[in-house]
Amino acid sequence: MQRPLKRIRLLAALSLAAVLGLGSASTALAVQPGGITDEAHEMHDLFLVMLYFSIALFVIIASALLYAIIRFRRKDDELPKQVHGSNRIEILWTGLPIIIVIILFTLSLITLFDVEKKAKQDALTVEVTGFQYQWQFVYDLNDLGVGEFEGEGTITIIGTPANEPELVLPVNEIVEFTLQSTDVIHSFYVRDFLYKLDLIPGRINTFSVTPRETGVFRAQCAELCGVNHALMRFTVRIVEREEFDEWIKQTAKHQSADQEDEKTVRANEREQ
Amino acid sequence: MDWLTTVDHKKLGILYLWFTLFFFAVGGIFALLVRTQLAVGENTFLANDAYNQIFTMHASSMLFLFIIPIWAGFGNYFVPLHIGAMDMAFPRINALSFWMLPPAAILMFAGFLVDGGAAAGGWTAYTPLSRQAGMGMDLWILAVLLLGMSSTIGAANFLVTMFRMRAPGMTMFRMPIFSWTMLVTALLQLLATPVLAAALAMLFIDRNYGGAFFDPNGGGNVVLWQNVFWFYSHPAVYIMILPGMGIISEILPVFSRKPLFGYKAFVFATMGIGALGFSVWAHHMFTTGAVLLPFFGIMTFMIGVPTGVKIFNWLGTVWGGSISFKSPMLWGLGFVSMFLIGGLNGTFSAAVPVDFALHDTYFVVAHIHYVLFGGSVMAVFAGLYYWFPKIWGRMLDERLGQLHFVLGFIGFNLTFFPMHLLGLDGMPRRIATYANDTGWEPMNLLSTIGAFLIAVSMIPFIINVVLAFRRPPDQPNDPWEGNTLEWATTSPPPVHNFDSLPPIKSERPLFDARQENKDTETN
Ligand SMILES: [Cu+2]
Ligand SMILES: [Cu+2]
């Protein structure tokens, strides 16, 4: 009878050791990408604070549990001391968590106010519209931020599942997004912004970020919106300001040409 | 026939258990389908539409047809026994509560037969998506309404039973913790479920009679659905976990041979969770841009405090004890360690700016499964191994029980731990497929392997139960040296439950009785 009992204890200890291992391994593994915007950097720091607090608490509590399991296993029929509790200890382990919670909440509140700061009136604005199952990005040529470009009208990028759209942004400038939806709820989620915000019919949401790195980043809808929710992907390309201005110029030229074509087509249709 | 017309709380409890375990299996098979689809990138095992139906029905059966009603099953069987009563207060209403479940299940699954398939909007059924969906959505709404009614009248029954039917000497503060958690759960159900019913009624009217509760073009509000839905469904998370905590709080003292550390603190922590549970619903909506963020942030942090108190009390219970590692205890310790993770990874979402990244990603999927599988499901198995000899008069085999636990524990962590990493790496939940260049495949594959390991771990459990039923009952009255009244009667108990009750002078009447026996023997 002794042997299986020992094996169980060993197993229990081993599985808990595995848990402990998981906890410490997560320090190395569970590292969120650091983000590419000012806001993301700050939110990532907050994430790390949460992570270190959690891992510390986990290791302390799980070790205590592990110790208790090994140390206090049943050896004989002697009844252990019948402790019913202790008010002092209860107050301690109610009070300490309250303090921890208030610290973490305060930190999260500071970060929240920082990342919720709105952009100035003249900042580059992109109007994002979600629809089943793609995205539309509209740039107002009068609202392109600090660029040299002079023009009237808008640039519209519309994606299709086969041709995922690209959202082009200049680096080191604050961008404001306005989000809206024409059908169901979608969510604008760029992993490297460490941020998402929903597109809700009947409501306009806005947020701003300042990207600090150039490159191409993948993004996709994060709110279940129907059959092809998984295919509602897009990319964000962050470029230097000159490249951005050049891109605007080229795209504007193409689109006005397209619009002219469309106008002639429509005019022809009317004549017929 | 007897089983169809019975109003005996024990038989109804057994019916609840079989019914809910069946839907645990169904929900589990759906989970395997989901995991198979996600095992590799760009998989075509399930079409997008089928995938959405399958994961919606996975959650719907697990939450509405398994976890919530299985506590009613355990509660039905053990609350009257725990408080020394002959039956529930209203036996016929009790039968009604149970018999509303099968038609609800049939309605919900009938969705697979109608045009457009079963509900596919997730168990959260967000508008406007749920306004667009096919007839399967209407069936789902009716099913959940029916289940809500069942749990509301069941809750009233539990409350009256605990307030009015306690045996002499069984004061409120001598009630077993399991009964206390059932009491708080019943209160939550009574207060929250009608709100869900209202939400479902509005959605049904919107869909079928041109209502505009959730339609901005008709003066309605899309986000209103989320507010009323979560006003129920956040407390519902506690409806799904509190009785499990109660079961663990029965098991840890028995197998540590010590009383529960801080009985009263535990009761107040349970009430605290229940009360705070009504003030945190909008933490599911931080990314809607339509929420008072600081308020729901601080309330969500605060709910961690009573939860922490419980974990510390469990630790205090085993500390200095004389612990034996029988199957119920293994699941009990599994619960404490895994629920600890589920509590900690939940606090990440209380920090609003961190939640902006994590919301609707696999990190949240990991969190909810550490709470509902690492917590609730482990408590279900703890309870089944613990009470099997009482309910069916037969012990379950220890070796098979250990095998079940070890495989299940490893499988569980293998399935759900990698989801943290996927979520941090930006994988949204509820996507039917992902591109190969996302780099999400290795962790998904690991998770799928873990899911099948969980399925394998059920084999020794099923063998164990089958073998037990093939043995003649050994009918041990009190195989674990229990503390509470159910162990004072035969296994299974007679229809009237008790021939005589021991005197009740504390929350551990059977422990007291054993001690007195020993004292008279030594004298
Ligand atoms: Cu979507
Ligand atoms: Cu919640």
Coordinates of C-alpha atoms in Angstrom, one line a residue, chain A residues 125-262:
Chain A
T125 CA -7.1 62.0 -40.1
V126 CA -8.1 58.6 -41.6
E127 CA -11.7 57.7 -41.8
V128 CA -12.1 53.9 -41.4
T129 CA -15.3 52.1 -42.3
G130 CA -15.9 48.4 -41.7
F131 CA -18.3 46.3 -43.7
Q132 CA -18.9 42.6 -44.2
Y133 CA -16.1 41.6 -44.9
Q134 CA -13.6 44.3 -45.5
W135 CA -12.3 47.7 -44.8
Q136 CA -12.5 51.1 -46.4
F137 CA -9.9 53.8 -45.6
V138 CA -10.6 57.4 -46.6
Y139 CA -8.0 60.2 -46.5
D140 CA -9.3 63.7 -46.8
L141 CA -6.8 65.6 -48.9
N142 CA -7.5 68.8 -46.8
D143 CA -6.6 66.9 -43.7
L144 CA -3.3 65.3 -44.3
G145 CA -1.4 66.8 -41.4
V146 CA 2.0 68.6 -42.0
G147 CA 2.5 67.5 -45.6
E148 CA 3.2 69.7 -48.6
F149 CA 0.5 68.2 -50.7
E150 CA -2.2 70.5 -52.1
G151 CA -5.4 69.1 -53.3
E152 CA -9.2 68.7 -53.0
G153 CA -11.4 65.7 -52.4
T154 CA -10.6 62.4 -50.9
I155 CA -8.6 59.2 -51.5
T156 CA -10.5 56.0 -50.9
I157 CA -8.9 52.6 -50.4
I158 CA -11.4 49.7 -50.5
G159 CA -10.3 46.1 -49.7
T160 CA -11.6 42.8 -50.9
P161 CA -10.8 39.5 -49.4
A162 CA -8.7 38.6 -52.4
N163 CA -7.0 42.0 -52.3
E164 CA -6.4 43.0 -48.8
P165 CA -6.2 46.8 -48.4
E166 CA -3.1 48.6 -47.1
L167 CA -3.3 51.5 -44.7
V168 CA -0.4 53.8 -45.3
L169 CA 0.7 56.2 -42.5
P170 CA 3.6 58.6 -42.0
V171 CA 6.0 57.8 -39.2
N172 CA 6.6 60.1 -36.2
E173 CA 3.3 62.0 -36.6
I174 CA 0.1 61.7 -34.7
V175 CA -2.7 60.2 -36.7
E176 CA -6.4 60.3 -35.8
F177 CA -8.8 57.5 -36.8
T178 CA -12.5 57.8 -36.9
L179 CA -14.2 54.5 -37.0
Q180 CA -17.7 53.6 -38.2
S181 CA -19.6 50.6 -39.5
T182 CA -22.4 50.2 -42.0
D183 CA -23.6 46.8 -41.0
V184 CA -22.5 44.9 -37.9
I185 CA -19.8 45.5 -35.2
H186 CA -16.2 45.1 -36.3
S187 CA -13.1 45.9 -34.4
F188 CA -10.0 47.7 -35.7
Y189 CA -7.1 45.7 -34.4
V190 CA -3.4 46.3 -35.2
R191 CA -1.4 43.9 -33.1
D192 CA 1.6 46.2 -33.0
F193 CA -0.5 49.2 -31.8
L194 CA -1.4 46.9 -28.8
Y195 CA -4.8 48.5 -29.4
K196 CA -8.2 47.8 -30.7
L197 CA -11.4 49.8 -31.0
D198 CA -14.8 48.7 -32.2
L199 CA -16.6 50.0 -35.3
I200 CA -20.2 50.2 -34.2
P201 CA -23.3 51.0 -36.4
G202 CA -24.9 54.3 -35.2
R203 CA -21.8 55.5 -33.4
I204 CA -18.5 57.1 -34.4
N205 CA -15.4 56.1 -32.3
T206 CA -12.1 57.9 -32.5
F207 CA -8.6 57.3 -31.3
S208 CA -5.1 58.6 -32.1
V209 CA -1.6 57.1 -32.2
T210 CA 1.9 58.2 -33.0
P211 CA 3.8 55.5 -34.9
R212 CA 7.5 55.4 -34.3
E213 CA 8.7 52.6 -36.6
T214 CA 8.5 52.2 -40.3
G215 CA 7.6 48.8 -41.8
V216 CA 4.7 46.6 -42.7
F217 CA 2.4 45.2 -40.0
R218 CA -0.5 42.8 -40.2
A219 CA -3.9 43.6 -38.8
Q220 CA -7.4 42.2 -38.8
C221 CA -10.9 42.5 -37.5
A222 CA -11.2 41.3 -33.9
E223 CA -15.0 41.2 -33.4
L224 CA -17.0 38.3 -34.8
C225 CA -18.9 39.8 -37.7
G226 CA -20.2 36.8 -39.7
V227 CA -19.1 34.1 -42.0
N228 CA -15.8 35.6 -43.3
H229 CA -14.8 37.4 -40.1
A230 CA -11.4 35.5 -40.3
L231 CA -10.7 37.0 -43.7
M232 CA -11.2 40.6 -42.7
R233 CA -7.5 41.3 -42.8
F234 CA -5.4 44.4 -43.8
T235 CA -1.9 45.6 -43.5
V236 CA -0.5 48.8 -42.1
R237 CA 2.5 50.3 -43.9
I238 CA 4.3 53.0 -42.0
V239 CA 6.7 55.1 -44.1
E240 CA 8.7 58.3 -44.0
R241 CA 6.8 61.5 -44.6
E242 CA 8.3 62.1 -48.2
E243 CA 7.3 58.6 -49.2
F244 CA 3.8 59.2 -47.8
D245 CA 3.4 62.4 -49.7
E246 CA 4.5 60.7 -52.9
W247 CA 2.1 57.8 -52.3
I248 CA -0.8 60.3 -51.8
K249 CA 0.1 62.1 -55.0
Q250 CA 0.2 58.9 -57.0
T251 CA -2.9 57.5 -55.5
A252 CA -4.8 60.8 -56.0
K253 CA -3.8 60.9 -59.6
H254 CA -4.9 57.3 -60.2
Q255 CA -8.2 57.8 -58.4
S256 CA -9.1 61.1 -60.2
A257 CA -8.3 59.3 -63.5
D258 CA -10.6 56.4 -62.5
Q259 CA -13.3 58.9 -61.4
E260 CA -13.1 60.6 -64.8
D261 CA -13.5 57.2 -66.5
E262 CA -16.4 56.5 -64.4

